GROMACS .gro file of C-alpha atoms in nm:
model
  310
    1MET     CA    1  14.659  16.834   3.102
    2ASN     CA    2  14.445  16.499   3.026
    3LYS     CA    3  14.788  16.301   2.961
    4TYR     CA    4  14.898  16.401   3.304
    5ILE     CA    5  14.577  16.241   3.447
    6LEU     CA    6  14.602  15.925   3.252
    7PHE     CA    7  14.982  15.902   3.383
    8LEU     CA    8  14.848  15.902   3.712
    9ILE     CA    9  14.558  15.673   3.667
   10PHE     CA   10  14.741  15.384   3.475
   11PRO     CA   11  14.986  15.348   3.798
   12PHE     CA   12  14.674  15.347   4.032
   13LEU     CA   13  14.520  15.069   3.815
   14PHE     CA   14  14.817  14.860   3.777
   15LEU     CA   15  14.833  14.875   4.198
   16CYS     CA   16  14.490  14.760   4.231
   17VAL     CA   17  14.525  14.456   3.993
   18SER     CA   18  14.848  14.370   4.182
   19CYS     CA   19  14.663  14.376   4.489
   20GLU     CA   20  14.396  14.174   4.384
   21GLU     CA   21  14.675  13.892   4.285
   22ILE     CA   22  14.833  13.924   4.642
   23LEU     CA   23  14.507  13.887   4.824
   24PHE     CA   24  14.281  13.645   4.625
   25GLU     CA   25  14.406  13.301   4.571
   26GLU     CA   26  14.264  13.115   4.260
   27ASP     CA   27  13.973  12.917   4.276
   28ILE     CA   28  14.062  12.521   4.297
   29SER     CA   29  13.675  12.384   4.303
   30GLY     CA   30  13.718  12.269   3.982
   31GLU     CA   31  14.074  12.080   4.008
   32THR     CA   32  14.093  11.704   4.062
   33ILE     CA   33  14.348  11.553   4.265
   34LEU     CA   34  14.559  11.228   4.120
   35LEU     CA   35  14.601  10.950   4.383
   36ILE     CA   36  14.937  10.795   4.334
   37ALA     CA   37  14.921  10.545   4.602
   38PRO     CA   38  14.791  10.321   4.725
   39LYS     CA   39  14.588  10.286   4.395
   40ASP     CA   40  14.220  10.201   4.406
   41SER     CA   41  14.156   9.819   4.486
   42SER     CA   42  14.565   9.789   4.573
   43VAL     CA   43  14.671   9.533   4.796
   44VAL     CA   44  14.957   9.670   5.059
   45GLU     CA   45  15.180   9.410   5.220
   46SER     CA   46  15.334   9.622   5.472
   47THR     CA   47  15.174   9.794   5.793
   48ALA     CA   48  15.387  10.108   5.736
   49VAL     CA   49  15.168  10.259   5.448
   50ASN     CA   50  15.303  10.589   5.228
   51PHE     CA   51  14.989  10.774   5.081
   52SER     CA   52  15.109  10.995   4.814
   53TRP     CA   53  14.901  11.213   4.578
   54ASN     CA   54  14.940  11.487   4.279
   55ALA     CA   55  15.002  11.850   4.369
   56VAL     CA   56  14.716  12.090   4.278
   57ASP     CA   57  14.833  12.443   4.172
   58GLN     CA   58  14.730  12.705   4.415
   59ALA     CA   59  14.658  12.458   4.695
   60THR     CA   60  14.791  12.540   5.029
   61SER     CA   61  14.721  12.245   5.220
   62TYR     CA   62  14.538  11.897   5.167
   63ARG     CA   63  14.298  11.711   5.386
   64LEU     CA   64  14.369  11.347   5.435
   65GLN     CA   65  14.117  11.108   5.565
   66ILE     CA   66  14.147  10.712   5.609
   67ALA     CA   67  13.836  10.511   5.710
   68LYS     CA   68  13.781  10.147   5.806
   69PRO     CA   69  13.633   9.956   5.610
   70ASN     CA   70  13.501  10.273   5.394
   71PHE     CA   71  13.346  10.626   5.438
   72GLU     CA   72  13.002  10.477   5.359
   73ASN     CA   73  13.001  10.208   5.619
   74ALA     CA   74  13.264  10.349   5.827
   75THR     CA   75  13.345  10.163   6.165
   76GLN     CA   76  13.629  10.388   6.249
   77ILE     CA   77  13.760  10.721   6.109
   78VAL     CA   78  14.140  10.630   6.119
   79THR     CA   79  14.255  10.954   6.024
   80ASP     CA   80  14.140  11.287   5.970
   81THR     CA   81  14.431  11.515   5.909
   82THR     CA   82  14.574  11.840   5.733
   83VAL     CA   83  14.893  11.833   5.575
   84SER     CA   84  15.105  12.098   5.375
   85THR     CA   85  15.298  11.831   5.166
   86THR     CA   86  15.185  11.574   4.901
   87ASN     CA   87  15.275  11.259   5.099
   88TYR     CA   88  15.182  11.102   5.429
   89ARG     CA   89  15.308  10.769   5.617
   90THR     CA   90  15.121  10.593   5.898
   91THR     CA   91  15.096  10.262   6.038
   92LEU     CA   92  14.784  10.057   5.993
   93VAL     CA   93  14.652   9.721   6.105
   94LYS     CA   94  14.560   9.424   5.883
   95SER     CA   95  14.193   9.541   5.743
   96ASP     CA   96  14.019   9.701   5.427
   97TYR     CA   97  14.036  10.081   5.410
   98GLN     CA   98  13.930  10.371   5.191
   99TRP     CA   99  14.123  10.675   5.204
  100ARG     CA  100  14.053  11.027   5.025
  101VAL     CA  101  14.222  11.340   4.978
  102GLN     CA  102  14.105  11.679   4.937
  103GLY     CA  103  14.312  12.030   4.818
  104MET     CA  104  14.253  12.325   4.994
  105ASN     CA  105  14.341  12.702   4.999
  106SER     CA  106  14.184  13.025   5.185
  107GLY     CA  107  13.889  13.038   4.950
  108SER     CA  108  13.808  12.725   4.785
  109LYS     CA  109  13.892  12.356   4.802
  110THR     CA  110  13.855  12.088   4.564
  111ALA     CA  111  13.614  11.767   4.562
  112PHE     CA  112  13.776  11.454   4.753
  113SER     CA  113  13.963  11.188   4.570
  114GLN     CA  114  13.936  10.836   4.701
  115ALA     CA  115  14.055  10.502   4.680
  116ARG     CA  116  14.003  10.158   4.849
  117PHE     CA  117  14.278   9.932   4.953
  118THR     CA  118  14.323   9.625   5.149
  119LEU     CA  119  14.634   9.571   5.387
  120LYS     CA  120  14.760   9.229   5.443
  121GLU     CA  121  15.052   9.236   5.703
  122ASN     CA  122  15.344   9.068   5.556
  123GLU     CA  123  15.390   8.710   5.719
  124ASP     CA  124  15.742   8.760   5.730
  125PHE     CA  125  15.779   8.930   6.066
  126SER     CA  126  16.130   9.055   6.001
  127ALA     CA  127  15.993   9.261   5.711
  128ARG     CA  128  15.764   9.472   5.916
  129GLU     CA  129  15.841   9.830   6.048
  130VAL     CA  130  15.822  10.010   6.369
  131GLN     CA  131  15.688  10.341   6.320
  132LEU     CA  132  15.840  10.585   6.560
  133ILE     CA  133  15.561  10.868   6.701
  134THR     CA  134  15.801  11.073   6.938
  135PRO     CA  135  16.042  11.268   6.995
  136VAL     CA  136  16.036  11.405   6.630
  137ASP     CA  137  16.383  11.356   6.430
  138ASN     CA  138  16.614  11.596   6.495
  139LYS     CA  139  16.456  11.721   6.816
  140ILE     CA  140  16.648  11.953   7.022
  141THR     CA  141  16.602  11.946   7.405
  142ASN     CA  142  16.753  12.079   7.711
  143VAL     CA  143  16.664  11.778   7.919
  144THR     CA  144  16.875  11.465   7.954
  145ALA     CA  145  16.591  11.269   8.066
  146THR     CA  146  16.341  11.188   7.765
  147ALA     CA  147  16.062  10.979   7.690
  148MET     CA  148  16.005  10.798   7.356
  149GLN     CA  149  15.719  10.658   7.209
  150TRP     CA  150  15.632  10.420   6.891
  151GLN     CA  151  15.360  10.228   6.725
  152SER     CA  152  15.291   9.868   6.829
  153VAL     CA  153  15.385   9.582   6.564
  154ASN     CA  154  15.149   9.268   6.546
  155GLY     CA  155  15.359   8.989   6.670
  156ALA     CA  156  15.596   9.177   6.861
  157SER     CA  157  15.665   9.030   7.231
  158LEU     CA  158  15.912   9.310   7.303
  159TYR     CA  159  16.095   9.632   7.130
  160ARG     CA  160  16.468   9.672   7.201
  161ILE     CA  161  16.574  10.023   7.222
  162GLN     CA  162  16.942  10.166   7.170
  163ILE     CA  163  17.125  10.506   7.208
  164LEU     CA  164  17.403  10.535   6.964
  165ASP     CA  165  17.657  10.805   6.939
  166THR     CA  166  17.777  10.985   6.597
  167ASN     CA  167  17.989  10.690   6.532
  168ASP     CA  168  17.709  10.438   6.567
  169LYS     CA  169  17.852  10.316   6.911
  170VAL     CA  170  17.597  10.185   7.136
  171LEU     CA  171  17.572  10.412   7.443
  172ALA     CA  172  17.263  10.244   7.621
  173GLU     CA  173  17.035   9.963   7.539
  174GLN     CA  174  16.692   9.856   7.710
  175THR     CA  175  16.427   9.606   7.631
  176THR     CA  176  16.051   9.655   7.689
  177GLU     CA  177  15.699   9.511   7.598
  178GLU     CA  178  15.522   9.864   7.632
  179THR     CA  179  15.543  10.093   7.317
  180SER     CA  180  15.701  10.373   7.541
  181ILE     CA  181  16.029  10.425   7.732
  182GLN     CA  182  16.209  10.699   7.906
  183LEU     CA  183  16.603  10.680   7.893
  184THR     CA  184  16.878  10.950   7.975
  185PHE     CA  185  17.068  11.087   7.677
  186PRO     CA  186  17.448  11.244   7.680
  187GLU     CA  187  17.540  11.611   7.598
  188GLY     CA  188  17.526  11.671   7.214
  189GLU     CA  189  17.409  11.479   6.905
  190SER     CA  190  17.300  11.130   6.944
  191PHE     CA  191  17.070  10.870   6.825
  192TRP     CA  192  16.783  10.638   6.933
  193GLN     CA  193  16.635  10.349   6.732
  194VAL     CA  194  16.364  10.058   6.822
  195ARG     CA  195  16.327   9.733   6.660
  196ALA     CA  196  16.038   9.470   6.750
  197GLU     CA  197  16.119   9.104   6.809
  198ASN     CA  198  15.950   8.794   6.883
  199SER     CA  199  16.107   8.460   7.013
  200THR     CA  200  16.289   8.369   6.651
  201GLN     CA  201  16.275   8.703   6.451
  202SER     CA  202  16.349   9.102   6.461
  203THR     CA  203  16.273   9.384   6.236
  204LEU     CA  204  16.505   9.618   6.096
  205TYR     CA  205  16.600   9.916   6.339
  206SER     CA  206  16.378  10.256   6.293
  207LYS     CA  207  16.630  10.543   6.381
  208ARG     CA  208  16.618  10.907   6.463
  209SER     CA  209  16.824  11.192   6.596
  210ILE     CA  210  16.805  11.390   6.914
  211VAL     CA  211  17.042  11.705   7.018
  212THR     CA  212  17.063  11.718   7.391
  213ASP     CA  213  17.190  12.080   7.518
  214THR     CA  214  17.163  12.158   7.880
  215LYS     CA  215  17.445  12.436   7.920
  216ASN     CA  216  17.315  12.777   7.964
  217PRO     CA  217  17.483  13.077   7.739
  218LYS     CA  218  17.748  13.253   7.918
  219LYS     CA  219  17.720  13.611   8.088
  220PRO     CA  220  17.756  13.892   7.837
  221VAL     CA  221  17.991  14.190   7.936
  222LEU     CA  222  17.862  14.547   7.819
  223VAL     CA  223  18.114  14.778   7.617
  224THR     CA  224  17.913  15.066   7.478
  225PRO     CA  225  17.765  15.275   7.534
  226ALA     CA  226  17.975  15.287   7.873
  227ASN     CA  227  17.781  15.304   8.199
  228GLU     CA  228  17.677  15.668   8.312
  229SER     CA  229  17.783  15.809   7.969
  230VAL     CA  230  17.620  16.112   7.801
  231LEU     CA  231  17.551  16.088   7.423
  232SER     CA  232  17.441  16.327   7.178
  233ASP     CA  233  17.328  16.101   6.887
  234ALA     CA  234  16.967  15.964   6.916
  235THR     CA  235  17.104  15.632   6.727
  236VAL     CA  236  17.275  15.458   6.988
  237SER     CA  237  17.568  15.204   6.926
  238PHE     CA  238  17.532  14.901   7.143
  239SER     CA  239  17.817  14.629   7.180
  240TRP     CA  240  17.889  14.382   7.414
  241THR     CA  241  18.122  14.056   7.417
  242ARG     CA  242  18.025  13.691   7.506
  243GLU     CA  243  18.226  13.354   7.550
  244ALA     CA  244  18.037  13.124   7.337
  245VAL     CA  245  17.954  12.798   7.473
  246ALA     CA  246  17.946  12.461   7.255
  247GLY     CA  247  17.605  12.322   7.156
  248THR     CA  248  17.319  12.467   6.972
  249GLY     CA  249  17.290  12.805   6.827
  250GLU     CA  250  17.315  13.073   7.077
  251VAL     CA  251  17.145  13.434   7.020
  252ASP     CA  252  17.159  13.765   7.247
  253THR     CA  253  16.858  13.968   7.306
  254LEU     CA  254  16.894  14.348   7.376
  255PHE     CA  255  16.657  14.499   7.647
  256VAL     CA  256  16.642  14.901   7.685
  257TYR     CA  257  16.472  15.042   7.950
  258SER     CA  258  16.360  15.379   8.049
  259ASP     CA  259  16.338  15.337   8.444
  260GLU     CA  260  16.618  15.190   8.715
  261ALA     CA  261  16.347  14.910   8.794
  262LEU     CA  262  16.388  14.777   8.462
  263THR     CA  263  15.982  14.759   8.463
  264GLN     CA  264  15.946  15.023   8.147
  265LEU     CA  265  16.084  14.854   7.828
  266VAL     CA  266  16.145  15.061   7.537
  267ARG     CA  267  16.334  14.836   7.317
  268LYS     CA  268  16.338  14.457   7.291
  269GLU     CA  269  16.526  14.246   7.020
  270GLN     CA  270  16.755  14.015   6.897
  271ALA     CA  271  17.074  14.137   6.790
  272GLY     CA  272  17.469  14.088   6.723
  273SER     CA  273  17.701  14.299   6.838
  274PRO     CA  274  17.723  14.588   6.751
  275ALA     CA  275  17.334  14.682   6.708
  276GLU     CA  276  17.220  15.050   6.585
  277VAL     CA  277  16.941  15.168   6.776
  278PRO     CA  278  16.734  15.468   6.729
  279LEU     CA  279  16.608  15.624   7.083
  280ASP     CA  280  16.444  15.947   7.201
  281ALA     CA  281  16.673  16.246   7.287
  282SER     CA  282  16.635  16.406   7.645
  283THR     CA  283  16.610  16.061   7.823
  284THR     CA  284  16.813  15.846   8.069
  285TYR     CA  285  16.824  15.477   7.942
  286PHE     CA  286  16.940  15.175   8.134
  287TRP     CA  287  17.044  14.860   7.914
  288ARG     CA  288  17.138  14.513   7.959
  289VAL     CA  289  17.161  14.197   7.725
  290LYS     CA  290  17.068  13.838   7.786
  291ALA     CA  291  17.188  13.521   7.596
  292PHE     CA  292  16.948  13.214   7.509
  293ASP     CA  293  17.016  12.913   7.297
  294LYS     CA  294  16.786  12.677   7.048
  295ALA     CA  295  16.729  12.420   7.328
  296GLY     CA  296  16.564  12.661   7.522
  297ASN     CA  297  16.828  12.741   7.813
  298GLN     CA  298  16.928  13.079   7.903
  299GLY     CA  299  17.215  13.285   8.059
  300GLU     CA  300  17.223  13.516   8.325
  301ALA     CA  301  17.191  13.870   8.233
  302SER     CA  302  17.453  14.142   8.198
  303ASN     CA  303  17.500  14.371   8.447
  304THR     CA  304  17.283  14.696   8.366
  305PHE     CA  305  17.444  15.017   8.247
  306THR     CA  306  17.290  15.369   8.206
  307PHE     CA  307  17.361  15.648   7.989
  308THR     CA  308  17.159  15.976   7.872
  309ILE     CA  309  17.104  16.111   7.544
  310ASN     CA  310  17.090  16.516   7.545
   0.00000   0.00000   0.00000
């Protein structure tokens, strides 16, 4: 009899140990973050600064802070952010700085590792860089008029903005003295780029991609279960057709209601046709399908069909 009790206990103990491993993250308070760049006392000759450090095992995020000129006598905390990667990029002005990083997980955190550096702006204006802010790279939008923003470049008298197609053909070009502008993008994928200029020189372009999709998905056509049909199986196979529209990815959403006014929603789920859905017997249902795309467009809902499960 005892051996059977042991067989029951051991799996239970194993299950408990496994649960602890899942629920509790390792204590990382004794770990040290190694800063890679900028090194302590280094001199950076670019306004675009790349910060990087070594990963800490079991750390799920990192807190990065940048102070001017240092944390003890800070006149400004330039950056205080949390990231999930081991690198961070930003644009700074000429000054002395101190930066530090702390690893974190849900239950613990490391001490800060910190370093000082001096930023001396490159005397060659053409070597400076325009740091783009918004929209993010590979942005998907359903509006054609989009606002763009970037950080200022010291010594710039104006900024040149271009919109290009996928073959790098210039579709539109504007200049501005400001660090933002709103332009109209064509349908589909295109690129936008910005460079800084003064009276004699210009920087290289900084470039990002954007996808514009303003077209709504087509109206789905319901197939089965047919309108006013009577079913004997409570697991219902829903099917429909819809013509695809060129643009961003499209998805269909199935809606099942228990009333004709379509106020009592029973099931709602993203699904492809056909979709198998378990429902209750002895009930009359009403269903329809509506399509959406990644840009946020939505099509017209299908007609509504009804059916009864005996």
